[in-house]
Short mmCIF file of C-alpha atoms in Angstrom, two decimals:
data_model
loop_
_atom_site.label_atom_id
_atom_site.label_comp_id
_atom_site.label_asym_id
_atom_site.label_seq_id
_atom_site.Cartn_x
_atom_site.Cartn_y
_atom_site.Cartn_z
CA MET A 1 -0.05 0.01 0.43
CA ILE A 2 1.25 3.37 -0.75
CA PRO A 3 1.56 5.60 2.31
CA ARG A 4 -0.91 8.52 2.59
CA CYS A 5 1.67 11.22 2.47
CA LEU A 6 3.03 9.70 -0.93
CA ASN A 7 -0.60 9.83 -2.32
CA LEU A 8 -1.00 13.20 -1.53
CA LEU A 9 2.17 14.07 -3.01
CA LEU A 10 1.28 12.21 -6.24
CA LEU A 11 -1.98 13.84 -6.60
CA THR A 12 -0.17 17.34 -5.80
CA PHE A 13 2.49 16.81 -8.45
CA ALA A 14 -0.43 15.45 -11.08
CA LEU A 15 -2.65 18.75 -10.50
CA ALA A 16 0.40 20.76 -11.17
CA TRP A 17 1.16 18.76 -14.20
CA LEU A 18 -2.56 19.60 -15.37
CA HIS A 19 -2.21 23.23 -14.60
CA PRO A 20 -1.65 25.08 -18.05
CA ASP A 21 1.31 27.35 -17.02
CA PHE A 22 3.19 24.09 -15.31
CA SER A 23 2.39 21.87 -18.13
CA PHE A 24 3.65 24.36 -20.91
CA ALA A 25 6.62 24.98 -19.33
CA ALA A 26 7.30 21.06 -18.46
CA ARG A 27 6.07 19.83 -21.76
CA ASN A 28 7.58 22.52 -23.90
CA SER A 29 10.87 23.24 -22.11
CA THR A 30 13.47 24.45 -24.43
CA PRO A 31 17.15 23.49 -24.02
CA PRO A 32 19.67 26.01 -23.85
CA PRO A 33 21.89 26.81 -26.92
CA THR A 34 25.49 25.37 -27.20
CA GLN A 35 28.11 27.94 -25.89
CA GLU A 36 29.01 28.67 -29.47
CA LEU A 37 25.48 29.35 -30.68
CA ALA A 38 24.93 31.48 -27.33
CA LYS A 39 27.75 34.05 -28.54
CA HIS A 40 25.92 34.31 -31.81
CA LEU A 41 22.89 35.05 -30.24
CA THR A 42 24.36 37.60 -28.04
CA SER A 43 26.26 38.78 -31.03
CA ILE A 44 23.02 39.31 -33.23
CA ALA A 45 21.20 40.72 -30.46
CA LYS A 46 23.70 43.72 -29.90
CA ILE A 47 22.88 44.94 -33.65
CA THR A 48 19.43 46.64 -33.63
CA ILE A 49 18.12 49.31 -35.06
CA ALA A 50 14.68 50.18 -33.59
CA SER A 51 11.95 50.88 -36.41
CA PRO A 52 10.25 54.25 -37.19
CA THR A 53 6.70 54.68 -36.89
CA ILE A 54 4.03 55.96 -39.34
CA ARG A 55 1.44 57.79 -38.20
CA ILE A 56 -1.82 56.43 -39.86
CA PRO A 57 -4.69 59.47 -39.69
CA GLU A 58 -7.97 58.75 -38.41
CA GLY A 59 -11.04 58.15 -41.14
CA PRO A 60 -12.50 56.16 -43.16
CA PHE A 61 -10.99 53.28 -45.34
CA LEU A 62 -12.44 50.74 -47.88
CA LEU A 63 -11.94 47.13 -46.13
CA GLY A 64 -12.46 43.83 -47.58
CA SER A 65 -13.58 42.69 -51.42
CA MET A 66 -16.50 43.07 -53.44
CA ARG A 67 -17.50 39.48 -54.52
CA VAL A 68 -16.30 38.54 -58.07
CA ASP A 69 -17.62 35.40 -59.62
CA ASP A 70 -16.71 35.56 -62.93
CA ASP A 71 -12.84 35.62 -63.03
CA PRO A 72 -11.82 32.80 -60.67
CA TYR A 73 -8.07 32.98 -61.06
CA GLY A 74 -8.00 37.06 -60.95
CA MET A 75 -6.27 39.17 -58.57
CA GLY A 76 -9.39 40.83 -58.08
CA THR A 77 -11.30 38.02 -57.14
CA GLN A 78 -11.64 37.21 -53.49
CA PHE A 79 -9.20 34.57 -52.15
CA ASP A 80 -12.16 32.94 -50.01
CA ASP A 81 -15.76 34.56 -48.63
CA THR A 82 -13.61 35.63 -45.28
CA GLU A 83 -12.91 38.68 -46.61
CA LEU A 84 -16.33 39.89 -47.91
CA PRO A 85 -18.52 42.24 -47.93
CA GLN A 86 -16.31 45.20 -48.84
CA HIS A 87 -17.47 48.24 -46.84
CA ARG A 88 -15.77 51.37 -45.60
CA VAL A 89 -14.85 51.40 -41.86
CA TRP A 90 -13.59 54.27 -39.79
CA LEU A 91 -10.46 54.19 -37.71
CA ASP A 92 -9.08 56.37 -35.16
CA ALA A 93 -5.66 57.56 -35.66
CA TYR A 94 -2.79 55.12 -34.71
CA GLU A 95 0.94 54.56 -35.24
CA ILE A 96 2.74 51.50 -36.83
CA ASP A 97 6.08 50.15 -37.02
CA ARG A 98 7.39 51.08 -40.32
CA ASP A 99 9.23 47.65 -40.34
CA GLU A 100 8.59 43.80 -39.20
CA VAL A 101 10.15 43.19 -35.71
CA SER A 102 13.54 42.10 -36.13
CA LEU A 103 15.22 38.96 -35.41
CA SER A 104 17.66 40.92 -32.97
CA GLU A 105 14.61 42.68 -31.14
CA TYR A 106 13.15 39.23 -30.55
CA LEU A 107 16.46 37.67 -29.13
CA ILE A 108 16.56 40.75 -26.78
CA TYR A 109 13.32 40.36 -25.73
CA LEU A 110 13.88 36.48 -24.88
CA GLN A 111 17.03 37.54 -23.08
CA SER A 112 15.33 40.20 -21.05
CA ARG A 113 13.13 37.55 -19.79
CA LYS A 114 15.82 34.51 -19.15
CA LEU A 115 14.10 32.71 -22.03
CA HIS A 116 15.91 30.83 -24.87
CA PRO A 117 14.96 30.80 -28.35
CA SER A 118 13.07 27.74 -29.40
CA LYS A 119 14.49 24.75 -30.65
CA GLU A 120 13.29 25.08 -34.31
CA LEU A 121 15.18 28.63 -34.34
CA GLN A 122 18.29 27.71 -32.59
CA HIS A 123 18.74 24.89 -35.31
CA LEU A 124 17.86 27.40 -38.21
CA ILE A 125 20.43 29.99 -36.75
CA TRP A 126 22.90 27.65 -36.21
CA HIS A 127 22.43 25.82 -39.73
CA VAL A 128 22.38 29.38 -41.69
CA ILE A 129 25.87 30.16 -39.75
CA THR A 130 27.69 27.11 -40.39
CA VAL A 131 26.39 25.49 -43.54
CA HIS A 132 25.43 28.97 -45.46
CA SER A 133 27.87 31.35 -43.88
CA VAL A 134 25.47 33.70 -42.95
CA SER A 135 26.86 36.47 -40.89
CA ASP A 136 25.27 37.95 -37.42
CA GLU A 137 24.76 41.37 -39.04
CA THR A 138 22.68 39.73 -41.70
CA LEU A 139 20.52 37.81 -39.14
CA ALA A 140 20.05 40.78 -37.22
CA GLN A 141 17.97 42.23 -40.03
CA TRP A 142 16.21 39.52 -40.58
CA PRO A 143 12.42 39.54 -39.51
CA ALA A 144 11.91 37.67 -36.31
CA LEU A 145 10.33 34.25 -36.97
CA TYR A 146 9.22 30.95 -35.21
CA VAL A 147 7.31 33.54 -32.95
CA THR A 148 4.13 32.30 -31.38
CA TRP A 149 1.13 34.85 -31.04
CA LYS A 150 1.65 35.40 -27.18
CA GLU A 151 5.34 36.01 -27.62
CA ALA A 152 4.67 38.78 -30.25
CA ASP A 153 2.07 40.14 -27.85
CA GLY A 154 4.52 40.31 -25.25
CA LEU A 155 7.46 42.10 -26.79
CA CYS A 156 4.90 44.55 -28.49
CA ARG A 157 3.64 45.32 -24.83
CA SER A 158 7.14 45.39 -23.53
CA GLN A 159 7.61 48.39 -25.95
CA GLY A 160 4.57 50.09 -24.87
CA LYS A 161 2.89 49.22 -27.94
CA ARG A 162 0.54 46.28 -29.25
CA LEU A 163 0.05 43.91 -31.85
CA PRO A 164 -2.10 45.95 -34.58
CA THR A 165 -5.79 45.10 -35.12
CA GLU A 166 -6.88 43.47 -38.27
CA ALA A 167 -8.40 46.62 -39.48
CA GLU A 168 -5.52 48.60 -38.49
CA TRP A 169 -3.16 46.30 -40.34
CA GLU A 170 -5.41 46.10 -43.52
CA LYS A 171 -5.79 49.86 -43.56
CA ALA A 172 -1.96 50.58 -43.25
CA ALA A 173 -1.41 48.06 -46.00
CA ARG A 174 -3.73 49.51 -48.55
CA GLY A 175 -4.52 53.07 -47.74
CA PRO A 176 -7.97 55.06 -47.90
CA ASP A 177 -8.98 53.13 -51.07
CA GLY A 178 -8.46 49.75 -51.08
CA ASN A 179 -5.24 49.22 -53.08
CA ARG A 180 -5.01 45.63 -54.09
CA PHE A 181 -1.36 45.40 -53.17
CA PRO A 182 0.53 47.80 -50.74
CA TRP A 183 2.06 49.51 -53.70
CA GLY A 184 -1.07 49.80 -55.83
CA ASP A 185 -2.43 47.25 -58.40
CA THR A 186 0.77 46.46 -60.19
CA LEU A 187 1.23 42.53 -60.09
CA PRO A 188 4.12 41.57 -57.47
CA ASP A 189 7.52 41.20 -58.69
CA SER A 190 10.67 40.53 -56.95
CA SER A 191 11.60 44.30 -56.93
CA LEU A 192 8.24 44.73 -54.96
CA ALA A 193 7.90 41.88 -52.49
CA MET A 194 9.63 38.91 -51.20
CA PHE A 195 7.66 35.89 -52.16
CA GLY A 196 7.50 32.53 -54.15
CA GLN A 197 10.78 31.34 -52.83
CA HIS A 198 11.58 27.74 -52.30
CA HIS A 199 14.35 25.79 -50.36
CA VAL A 200 14.43 22.19 -50.33
CA HIS A 201 15.34 22.66 -46.67
CA GLU A 202 12.81 25.24 -45.74
CA ILE A 203 15.43 27.65 -45.23
CA PRO A 204 14.04 31.23 -45.11
CA ILE A 205 14.90 33.42 -48.10
CA LEU A 206 14.44 37.11 -46.46
CA ALA A 207 14.83 40.54 -47.32
CA PRO A 208 16.23 42.98 -44.45
CA VAL A 209 13.06 44.29 -42.08
CA SER A 210 14.57 47.88 -43.14
CA SER A 211 14.31 47.05 -46.96
CA GLY A 212 11.09 47.43 -49.02
CA GLU A 213 11.13 50.81 -50.16
CA ALA A 214 9.92 50.12 -53.83
CA GLY A 215 7.19 47.68 -52.33
CA LYS A 216 5.92 50.17 -49.39
CA SER A 217 2.12 50.86 -48.89
CA TYR A 218 0.21 54.06 -49.35
CA TYR A 219 1.47 55.17 -46.02
CA GLY A 220 4.85 54.11 -46.45
CA VAL A 221 4.91 50.88 -44.33
CA HIS A 222 7.13 48.10 -45.66
CA HIS A 223 6.89 44.57 -46.22
CA MET A 224 3.37 44.65 -45.86
CA ALA A 225 3.19 41.95 -48.55
CA GLY A 226 5.61 39.04 -48.36
CA ASN A 227 8.86 38.33 -46.48
CA VAL A 228 6.74 37.42 -43.29
CA ALA A 229 2.96 37.00 -42.49
CA GLU A 230 2.43 38.89 -39.72
CA TRP A 231 0.40 37.89 -36.41
CA VAL A 232 -2.13 40.49 -35.63
CA ASN A 233 -4.40 41.16 -32.33
CA ASP A 234 -7.34 39.77 -33.40
CA TRP A 235 -9.26 36.22 -33.36
CA PHE A 236 -9.99 34.91 -36.94
CA GLY A 237 -13.51 35.66 -37.33
CA PHE A 238 -14.95 33.76 -40.43
CA ASP A 239 -17.47 36.04 -41.43
CA TYR A 240 -16.43 38.76 -38.74
CA TYR A 241 -16.43 41.34 -41.90
CA ALA A 242 -20.37 40.67 -42.29
CA TYR A 243 -21.11 42.14 -38.76
CA MET A 244 -18.04 43.94 -37.59
CA PRO A 245 -18.64 47.59 -36.11
CA LYS A 246 -18.06 50.45 -38.44
CA ARG A 247 -15.63 52.12 -36.25
CA ASN A 248 -12.51 50.77 -34.80
CA PRO A 249 -13.60 47.16 -34.79
CA PRO A 250 -11.84 45.11 -32.23
CA GLY A 251 -12.17 41.79 -33.51
CA PRO A 252 -14.23 38.69 -32.39
CA THR A 253 -13.98 38.29 -28.62
CA SER A 254 -13.13 34.57 -28.86
CA GLY A 255 -12.08 32.05 -31.42
CA ARG A 256 -9.90 28.80 -32.46
CA TYR A 257 -7.31 30.78 -34.43
CA LYS A 258 -5.44 34.29 -34.31
CA SER A 259 -5.09 36.24 -37.45
CA LEU A 260 -2.65 36.51 -40.10
CA ARG A 261 -1.91 38.92 -42.67
CA GLY A 262 0.19 39.96 -45.76
CA GLY A 263 1.56 36.48 -47.10
CA SER A 264 5.54 35.46 -46.77
CA TRP A 265 8.72 34.53 -48.62
CA LYS A 266 7.25 31.32 -49.66
CA SER A 267 3.78 32.36 -50.41
CA ARG A 268 1.99 32.76 -53.99
CA PRO A 269 0.98 36.21 -55.40
CA ILE A 270 -2.67 35.90 -54.16
CA MET A 271 -1.53 35.89 -50.80
CA LEU A 272 -0.12 39.17 -51.02
CA ARG A 273 -3.24 40.71 -52.17
CA THR A 274 -4.06 43.19 -48.92
CA ALA A 275 -7.50 41.91 -48.50
CA THR A 276 -6.29 38.36 -48.08
CA ARG A 277 -6.73 36.80 -44.84
CA SER A 278 -5.84 33.69 -42.98
CA GLY A 279 -5.03 32.28 -39.24
CA ALA A 280 -3.24 29.86 -37.41
CA PRO A 281 -3.18 28.43 -33.71
CA ALA A 282 -1.71 31.04 -31.18
CA ASP A 283 1.05 28.57 -30.15
CA GLN A 284 2.15 28.04 -33.77
CA ARG A 285 5.62 28.51 -34.44
CA SER A 286 6.56 28.99 -38.04
CA ALA A 287 9.31 30.05 -40.39
CA THR A 288 6.95 32.11 -42.50
CA VAL A 289 5.33 34.22 -39.71
CA GLY A 290 6.43 37.38 -38.09
CA PHE A 291 4.98 40.49 -36.61
CA ARG A 292 5.21 44.25 -36.19
CA CYS A 293 3.76 46.64 -33.43
CA ALA A 294 1.13 49.31 -33.32
CA LYS A 295 -0.14 51.87 -30.82
CA SER A 296 -2.95 54.35 -30.43
CA ALA A 297 -1.92 57.61 -31.38
CA THR A 298 -1.96 60.26 -28.64
CA ALA A 299 -2.36 64.29 -28.92
CA ALA A 300 1.37 64.72 -28.64
CA SER A 301 2.02 62.68 -31.61
CA ALA A 302 -0.52 64.49 -33.81
CA PRO A 303 1.16 66.74 -36.64
#
């Protein structure tokens, strides 16, 4: 017979194991990097240039798409019904980072919380350094990737910012009158966006976060199409565009997935459309997903 005290100990451990906070840490513990990799991570984190912010003025903008049924492969056709119907939405003024959050900023955030990069990110960084001779300076300007939604949210909040709402992201990407792509209606090519890339070992083919001037949006925001898809604050609502409020829509109150916008270095052109929507589990890590931060505008930031 197991002594009563041991029974209590086992029960206590079982309850702790089932607690979400404990179970996540215990079951998903990330090993520390090797000593050599740690040197590179520290070096990358030191090469940080903060992104400028861009003020998006208050006012209406054209969100979503009109239904098109007679041109199934056209770039004017909705990717799916989640971006229907098209209508005007009013947003208060806000600010959004011109650039995607860099890998160096992400590593600084992890270090400040005494956290290790995920196994996937450690493996990728070590691989591209040792096999492809990618420098720390180049890696520092990569967009952050293999980032969960919670990490993205936490980093933005640590800077006094937040993730943009989906409506804020869409307005910053397409301007007030519904541009099809951030730069306008011209079909994407390699001078405008990083997309359509493939590597047999799934090594990301990325542009520096501070690049992208040629493909900038109406408001001057970089890499709103391609490079990495971006987490936004909202839960992904399949039919949210049909019932969202007409002023400052905050997104659904709950959901299964968090919204992603913008397409990535692997995407087909249709995913680069400013209206195309997608979503993913909040705890997903991917070589195709990063983020940028935003914040509500204050009187002091007004022109």
